[in-house]
PDB file of N, CA and C in Angstrom:
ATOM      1  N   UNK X   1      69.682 131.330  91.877  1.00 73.00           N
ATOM      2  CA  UNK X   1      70.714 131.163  92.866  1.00 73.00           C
ATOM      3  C   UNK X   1      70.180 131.708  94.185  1.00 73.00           C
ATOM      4  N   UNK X   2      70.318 131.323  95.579  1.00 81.00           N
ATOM      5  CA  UNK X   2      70.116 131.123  96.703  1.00 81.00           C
ATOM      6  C   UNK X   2      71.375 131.453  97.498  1.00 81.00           C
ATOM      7  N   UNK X   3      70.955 131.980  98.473  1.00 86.00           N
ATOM      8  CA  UNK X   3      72.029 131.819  99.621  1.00 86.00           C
ATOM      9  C   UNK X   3      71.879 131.184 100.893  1.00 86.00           C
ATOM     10  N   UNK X   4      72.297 130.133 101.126  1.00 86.00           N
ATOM     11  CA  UNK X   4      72.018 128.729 102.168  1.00 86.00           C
ATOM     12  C   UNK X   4      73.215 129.022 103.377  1.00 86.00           C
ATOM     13  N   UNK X   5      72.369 129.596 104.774  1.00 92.00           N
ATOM     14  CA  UNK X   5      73.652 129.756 106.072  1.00 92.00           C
ATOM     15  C   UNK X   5      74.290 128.408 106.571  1.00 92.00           C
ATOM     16  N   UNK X   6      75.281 128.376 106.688  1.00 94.00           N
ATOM     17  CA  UNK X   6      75.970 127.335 107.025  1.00 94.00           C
ATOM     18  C   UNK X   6      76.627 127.637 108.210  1.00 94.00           C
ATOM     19  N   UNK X   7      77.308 126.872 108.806  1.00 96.00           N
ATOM     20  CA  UNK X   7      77.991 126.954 110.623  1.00 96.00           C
ATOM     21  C   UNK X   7      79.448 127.574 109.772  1.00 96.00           C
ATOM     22  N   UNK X   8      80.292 128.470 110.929  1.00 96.00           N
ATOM     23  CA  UNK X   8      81.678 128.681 110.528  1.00 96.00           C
ATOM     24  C   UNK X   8      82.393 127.156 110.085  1.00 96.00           C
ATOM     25  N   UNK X   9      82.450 126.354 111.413  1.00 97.00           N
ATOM     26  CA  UNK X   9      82.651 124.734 111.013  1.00 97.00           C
ATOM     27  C   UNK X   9      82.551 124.374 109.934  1.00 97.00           C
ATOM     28  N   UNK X  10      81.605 124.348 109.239  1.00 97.00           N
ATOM     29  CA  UNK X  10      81.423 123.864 107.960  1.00 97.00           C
ATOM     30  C   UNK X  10      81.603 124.204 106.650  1.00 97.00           C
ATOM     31  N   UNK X  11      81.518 125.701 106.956  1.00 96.00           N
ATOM     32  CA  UNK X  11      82.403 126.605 105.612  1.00 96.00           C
ATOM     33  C   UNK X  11      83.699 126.426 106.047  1.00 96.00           C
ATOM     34  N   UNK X  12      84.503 125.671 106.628  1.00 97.00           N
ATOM     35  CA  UNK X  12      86.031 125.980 107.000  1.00 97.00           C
ATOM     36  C   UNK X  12      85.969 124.539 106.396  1.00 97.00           C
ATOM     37  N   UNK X  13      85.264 123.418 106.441  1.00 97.00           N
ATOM     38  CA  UNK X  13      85.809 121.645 106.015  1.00 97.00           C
ATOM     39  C   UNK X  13      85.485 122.268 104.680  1.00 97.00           C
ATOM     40  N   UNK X  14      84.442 122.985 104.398  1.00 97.00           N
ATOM     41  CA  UNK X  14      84.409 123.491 102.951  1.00 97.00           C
ATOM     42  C   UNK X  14      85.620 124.053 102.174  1.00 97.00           C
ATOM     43  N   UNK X  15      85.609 124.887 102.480  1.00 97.00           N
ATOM     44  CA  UNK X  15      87.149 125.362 102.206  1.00 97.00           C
ATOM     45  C   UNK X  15      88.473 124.827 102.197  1.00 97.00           C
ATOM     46  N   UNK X  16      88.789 124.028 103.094  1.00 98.00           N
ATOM     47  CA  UNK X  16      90.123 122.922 102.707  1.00 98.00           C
ATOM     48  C   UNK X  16      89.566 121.644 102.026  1.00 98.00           C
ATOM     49  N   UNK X  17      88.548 121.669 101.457  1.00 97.00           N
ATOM     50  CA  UNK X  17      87.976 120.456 101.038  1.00 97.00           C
ATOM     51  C   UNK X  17      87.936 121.061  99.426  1.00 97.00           C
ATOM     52  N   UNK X  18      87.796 122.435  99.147  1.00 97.00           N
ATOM     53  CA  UNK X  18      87.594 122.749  98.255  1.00 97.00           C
ATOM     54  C   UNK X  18      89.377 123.201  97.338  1.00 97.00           C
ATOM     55  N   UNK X  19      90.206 123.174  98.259  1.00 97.00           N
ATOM     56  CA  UNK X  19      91.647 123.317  97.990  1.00 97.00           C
ATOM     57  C   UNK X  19      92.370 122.203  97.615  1.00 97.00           C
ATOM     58  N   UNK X  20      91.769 120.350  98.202  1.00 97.00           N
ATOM     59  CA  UNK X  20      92.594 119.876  98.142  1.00 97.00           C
ATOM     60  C   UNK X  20      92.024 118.787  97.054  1.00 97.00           C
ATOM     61  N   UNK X  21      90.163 119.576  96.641  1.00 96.00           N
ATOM     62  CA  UNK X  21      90.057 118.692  95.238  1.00 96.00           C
ATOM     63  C   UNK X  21      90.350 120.013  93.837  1.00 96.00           C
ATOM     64  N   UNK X  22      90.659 120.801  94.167  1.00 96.00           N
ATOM     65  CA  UNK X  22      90.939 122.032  92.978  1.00 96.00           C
ATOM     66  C   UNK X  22      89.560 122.390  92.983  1.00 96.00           C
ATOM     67  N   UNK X  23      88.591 122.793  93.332  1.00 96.00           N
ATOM     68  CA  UNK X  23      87.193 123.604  93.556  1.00 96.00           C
ATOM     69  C   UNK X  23      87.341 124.752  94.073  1.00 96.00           C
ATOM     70  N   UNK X  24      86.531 125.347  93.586  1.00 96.00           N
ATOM     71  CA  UNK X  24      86.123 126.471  93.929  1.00 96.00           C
ATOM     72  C   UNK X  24      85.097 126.506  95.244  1.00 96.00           C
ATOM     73  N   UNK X  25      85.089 127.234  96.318  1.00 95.00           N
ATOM     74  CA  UNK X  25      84.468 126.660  97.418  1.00 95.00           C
ATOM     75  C   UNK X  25      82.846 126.305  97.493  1.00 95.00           C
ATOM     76  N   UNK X  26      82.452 126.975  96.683  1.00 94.00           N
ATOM     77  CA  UNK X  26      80.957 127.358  96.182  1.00 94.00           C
ATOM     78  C   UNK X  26      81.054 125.400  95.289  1.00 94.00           C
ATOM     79  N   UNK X  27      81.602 125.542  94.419  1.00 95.00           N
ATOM     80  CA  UNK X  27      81.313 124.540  93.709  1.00 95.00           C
ATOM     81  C   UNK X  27      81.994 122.978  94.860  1.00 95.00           C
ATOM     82  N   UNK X  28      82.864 123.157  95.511  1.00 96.00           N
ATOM     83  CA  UNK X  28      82.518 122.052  96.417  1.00 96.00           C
ATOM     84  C   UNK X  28      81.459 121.874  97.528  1.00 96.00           C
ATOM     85  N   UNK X  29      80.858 122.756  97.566  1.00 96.00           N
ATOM     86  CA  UNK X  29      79.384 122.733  98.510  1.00 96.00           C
ATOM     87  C   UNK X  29      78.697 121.990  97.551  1.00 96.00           C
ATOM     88  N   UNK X  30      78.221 123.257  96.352  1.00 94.00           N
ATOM     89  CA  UNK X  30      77.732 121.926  95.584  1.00 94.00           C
ATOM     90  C   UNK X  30      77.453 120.452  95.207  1.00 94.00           C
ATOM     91  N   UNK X  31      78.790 119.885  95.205  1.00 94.00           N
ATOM     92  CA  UNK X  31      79.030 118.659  95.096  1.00 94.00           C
ATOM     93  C   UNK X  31      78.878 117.809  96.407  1.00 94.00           C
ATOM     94  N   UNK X  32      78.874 118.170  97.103  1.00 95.00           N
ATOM     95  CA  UNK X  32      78.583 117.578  98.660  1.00 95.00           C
ATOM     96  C   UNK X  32      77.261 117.534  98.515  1.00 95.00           C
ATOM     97  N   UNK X  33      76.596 118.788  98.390  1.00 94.00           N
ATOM     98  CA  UNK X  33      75.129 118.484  97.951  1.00 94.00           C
ATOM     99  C   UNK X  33      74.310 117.773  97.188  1.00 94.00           C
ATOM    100  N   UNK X  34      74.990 117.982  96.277  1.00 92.00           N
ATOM    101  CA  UNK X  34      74.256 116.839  95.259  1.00 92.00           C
ATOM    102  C   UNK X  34      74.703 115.487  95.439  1.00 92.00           C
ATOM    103  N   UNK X  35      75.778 115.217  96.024  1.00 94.00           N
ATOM    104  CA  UNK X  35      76.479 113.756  96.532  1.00 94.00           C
ATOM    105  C   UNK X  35      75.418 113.416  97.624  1.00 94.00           C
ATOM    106  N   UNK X  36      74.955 113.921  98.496  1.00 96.00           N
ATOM    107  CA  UNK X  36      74.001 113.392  99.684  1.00 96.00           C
ATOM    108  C   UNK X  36      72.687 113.406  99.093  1.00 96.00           C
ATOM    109  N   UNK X  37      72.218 113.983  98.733  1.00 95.00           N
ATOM    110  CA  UNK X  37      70.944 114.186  97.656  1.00 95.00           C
ATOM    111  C   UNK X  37      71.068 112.462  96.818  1.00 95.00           C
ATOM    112  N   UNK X  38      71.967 112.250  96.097  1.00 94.00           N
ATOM    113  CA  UNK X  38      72.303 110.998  95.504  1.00 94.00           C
ATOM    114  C   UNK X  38      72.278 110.038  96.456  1.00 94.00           C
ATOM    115  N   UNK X  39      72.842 110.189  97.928  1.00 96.00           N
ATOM    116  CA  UNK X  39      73.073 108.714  98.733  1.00 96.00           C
ATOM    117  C   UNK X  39      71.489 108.581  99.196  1.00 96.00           C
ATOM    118  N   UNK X  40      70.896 110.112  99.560  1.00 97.00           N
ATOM    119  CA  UNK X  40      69.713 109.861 100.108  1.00 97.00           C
ATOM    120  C   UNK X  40      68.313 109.013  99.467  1.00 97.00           C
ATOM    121  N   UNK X  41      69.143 109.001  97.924  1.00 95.00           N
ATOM    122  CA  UNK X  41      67.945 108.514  97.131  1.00 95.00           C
ATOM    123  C   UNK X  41      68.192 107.236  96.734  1.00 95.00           C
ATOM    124  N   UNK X  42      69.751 106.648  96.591  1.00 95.00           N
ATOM    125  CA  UNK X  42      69.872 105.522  96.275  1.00 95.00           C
ATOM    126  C   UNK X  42      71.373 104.608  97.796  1.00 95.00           C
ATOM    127  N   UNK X  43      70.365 104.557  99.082  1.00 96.00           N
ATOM    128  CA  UNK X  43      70.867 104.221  99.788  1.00 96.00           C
ATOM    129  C   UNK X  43      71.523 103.038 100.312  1.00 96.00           C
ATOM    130  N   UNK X  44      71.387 101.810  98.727  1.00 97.00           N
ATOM    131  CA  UNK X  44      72.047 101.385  98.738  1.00 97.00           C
ATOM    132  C   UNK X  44      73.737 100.879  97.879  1.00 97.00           C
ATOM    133  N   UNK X  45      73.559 102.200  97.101  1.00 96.00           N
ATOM    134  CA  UNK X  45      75.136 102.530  96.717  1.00 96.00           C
ATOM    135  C   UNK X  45      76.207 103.076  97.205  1.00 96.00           C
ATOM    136  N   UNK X  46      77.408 102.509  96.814  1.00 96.00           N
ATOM    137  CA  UNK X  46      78.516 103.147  97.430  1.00 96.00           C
ATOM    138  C   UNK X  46      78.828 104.745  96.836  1.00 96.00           C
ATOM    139  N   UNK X  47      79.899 105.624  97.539  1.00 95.00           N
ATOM    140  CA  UNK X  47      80.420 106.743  96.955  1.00 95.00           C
ATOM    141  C   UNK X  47      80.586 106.140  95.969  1.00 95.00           C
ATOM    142  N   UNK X  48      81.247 105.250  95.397  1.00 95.00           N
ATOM    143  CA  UNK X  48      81.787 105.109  93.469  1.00 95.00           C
ATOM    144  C   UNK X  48      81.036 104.341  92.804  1.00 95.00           C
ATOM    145  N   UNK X  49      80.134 104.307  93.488  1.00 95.00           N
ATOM    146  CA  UNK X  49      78.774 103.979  91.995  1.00 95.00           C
ATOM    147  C   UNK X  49      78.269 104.804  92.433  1.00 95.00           C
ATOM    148  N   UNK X  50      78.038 105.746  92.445  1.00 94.00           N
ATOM    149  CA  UNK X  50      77.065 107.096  92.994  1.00 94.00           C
ATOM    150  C   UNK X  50      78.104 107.821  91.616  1.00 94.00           C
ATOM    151  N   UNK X  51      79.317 107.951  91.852  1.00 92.00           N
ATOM    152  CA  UNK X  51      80.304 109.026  90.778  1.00 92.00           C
ATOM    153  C   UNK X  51      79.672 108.408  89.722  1.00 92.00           C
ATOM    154  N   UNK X  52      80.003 107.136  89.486  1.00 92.00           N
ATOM    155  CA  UNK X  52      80.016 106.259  88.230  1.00 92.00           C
ATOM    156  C   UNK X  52      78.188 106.806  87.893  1.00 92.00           C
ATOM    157  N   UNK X  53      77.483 106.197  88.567  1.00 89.00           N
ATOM    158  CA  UNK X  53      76.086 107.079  87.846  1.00 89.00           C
ATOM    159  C   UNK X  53      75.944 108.641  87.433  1.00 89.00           C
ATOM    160  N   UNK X  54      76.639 109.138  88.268  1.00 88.00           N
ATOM    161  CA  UNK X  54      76.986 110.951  87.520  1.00 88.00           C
ATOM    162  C   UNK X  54      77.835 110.576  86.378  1.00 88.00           C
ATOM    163  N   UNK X  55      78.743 110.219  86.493  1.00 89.00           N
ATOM    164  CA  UNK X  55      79.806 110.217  84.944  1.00 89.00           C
ATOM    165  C   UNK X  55      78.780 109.535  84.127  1.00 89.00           C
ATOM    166  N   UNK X  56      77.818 108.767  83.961  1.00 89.00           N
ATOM    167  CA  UNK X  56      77.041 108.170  82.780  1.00 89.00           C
ATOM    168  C   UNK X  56      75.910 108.478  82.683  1.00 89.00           C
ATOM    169  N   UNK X  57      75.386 109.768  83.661  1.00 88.00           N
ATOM    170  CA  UNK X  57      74.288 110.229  83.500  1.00 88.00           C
ATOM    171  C   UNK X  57      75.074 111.961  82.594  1.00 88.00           C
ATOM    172  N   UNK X  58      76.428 112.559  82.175  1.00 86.00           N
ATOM    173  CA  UNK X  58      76.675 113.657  81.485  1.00 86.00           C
ATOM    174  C   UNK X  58      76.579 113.363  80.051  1.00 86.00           C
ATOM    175  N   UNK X  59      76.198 114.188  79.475  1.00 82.00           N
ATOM    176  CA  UNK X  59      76.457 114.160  77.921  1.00 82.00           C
ATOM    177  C   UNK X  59      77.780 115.271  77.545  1.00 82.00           C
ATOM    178  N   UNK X  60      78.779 114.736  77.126  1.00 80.00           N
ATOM    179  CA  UNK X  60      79.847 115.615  76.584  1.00 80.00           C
ATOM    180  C   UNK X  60      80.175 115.656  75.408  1.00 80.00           C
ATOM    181  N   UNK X  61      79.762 117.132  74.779  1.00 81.00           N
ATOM    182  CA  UNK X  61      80.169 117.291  73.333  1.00 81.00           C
ATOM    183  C   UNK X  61      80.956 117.156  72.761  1.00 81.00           C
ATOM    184  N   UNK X  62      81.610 116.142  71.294  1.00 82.00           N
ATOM    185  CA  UNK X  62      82.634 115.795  71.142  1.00 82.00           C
ATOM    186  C   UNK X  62      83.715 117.063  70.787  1.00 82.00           C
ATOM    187  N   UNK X  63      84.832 116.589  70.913  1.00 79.00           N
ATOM    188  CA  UNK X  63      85.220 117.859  70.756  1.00 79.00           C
ATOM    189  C   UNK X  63      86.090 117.850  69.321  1.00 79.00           C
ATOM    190  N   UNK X  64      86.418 119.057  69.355  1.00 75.00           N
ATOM    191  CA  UNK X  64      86.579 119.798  67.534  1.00 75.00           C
ATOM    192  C   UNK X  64      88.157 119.051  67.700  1.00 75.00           C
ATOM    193  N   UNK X  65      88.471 118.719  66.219  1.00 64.00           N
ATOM    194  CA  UNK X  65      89.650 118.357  65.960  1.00 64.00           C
ATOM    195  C   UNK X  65      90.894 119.591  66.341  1.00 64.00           C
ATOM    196  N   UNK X  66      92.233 119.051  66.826  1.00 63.00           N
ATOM    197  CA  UNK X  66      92.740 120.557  66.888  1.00 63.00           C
ATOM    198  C   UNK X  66      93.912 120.671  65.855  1.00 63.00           C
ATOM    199  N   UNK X  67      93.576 121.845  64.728  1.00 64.00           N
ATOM    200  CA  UNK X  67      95.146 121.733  63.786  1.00 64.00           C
ATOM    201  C   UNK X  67      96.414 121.987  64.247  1.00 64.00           C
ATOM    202  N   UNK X  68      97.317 121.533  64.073  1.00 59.00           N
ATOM    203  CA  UNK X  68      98.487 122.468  64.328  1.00 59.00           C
ATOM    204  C   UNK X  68      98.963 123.188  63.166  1.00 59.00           C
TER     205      UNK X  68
END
């Protein structure tokens, strides 16, 4: 882990950006990051085939039956 300076400006779009998707502010930097990282490499996809290649690039463990 790293610590990356950012402008006040930008930790503040961070921060209501991180309120109004339920993130944690740290983890919506993240995702901005790795979202531009993604456009920069495949510049000719949209935002929702960019998601759609993250959602089918996770592996999620199935999950355990639940008793009642």
């Amino acid at each position: 882990m790293g610590i990356v300076k950012i402008s006040d400006d930008l930790h503040e779009e961070i921060r209501k950006a991180s309120q109004v998707m339920s993130r944690s502010i740290n983890a919506q930097a993240e995702f901005w990051v790795k979202m531009g990282m993604l456009a920069e490499m495949n510049p000719t996809l949209s935002y929702n085939e960019l998601v759609q290649k993250l959602l089918r690039e996770v592996v999620v463990p199935p999950m355990e039956a639940v008793h009642e």
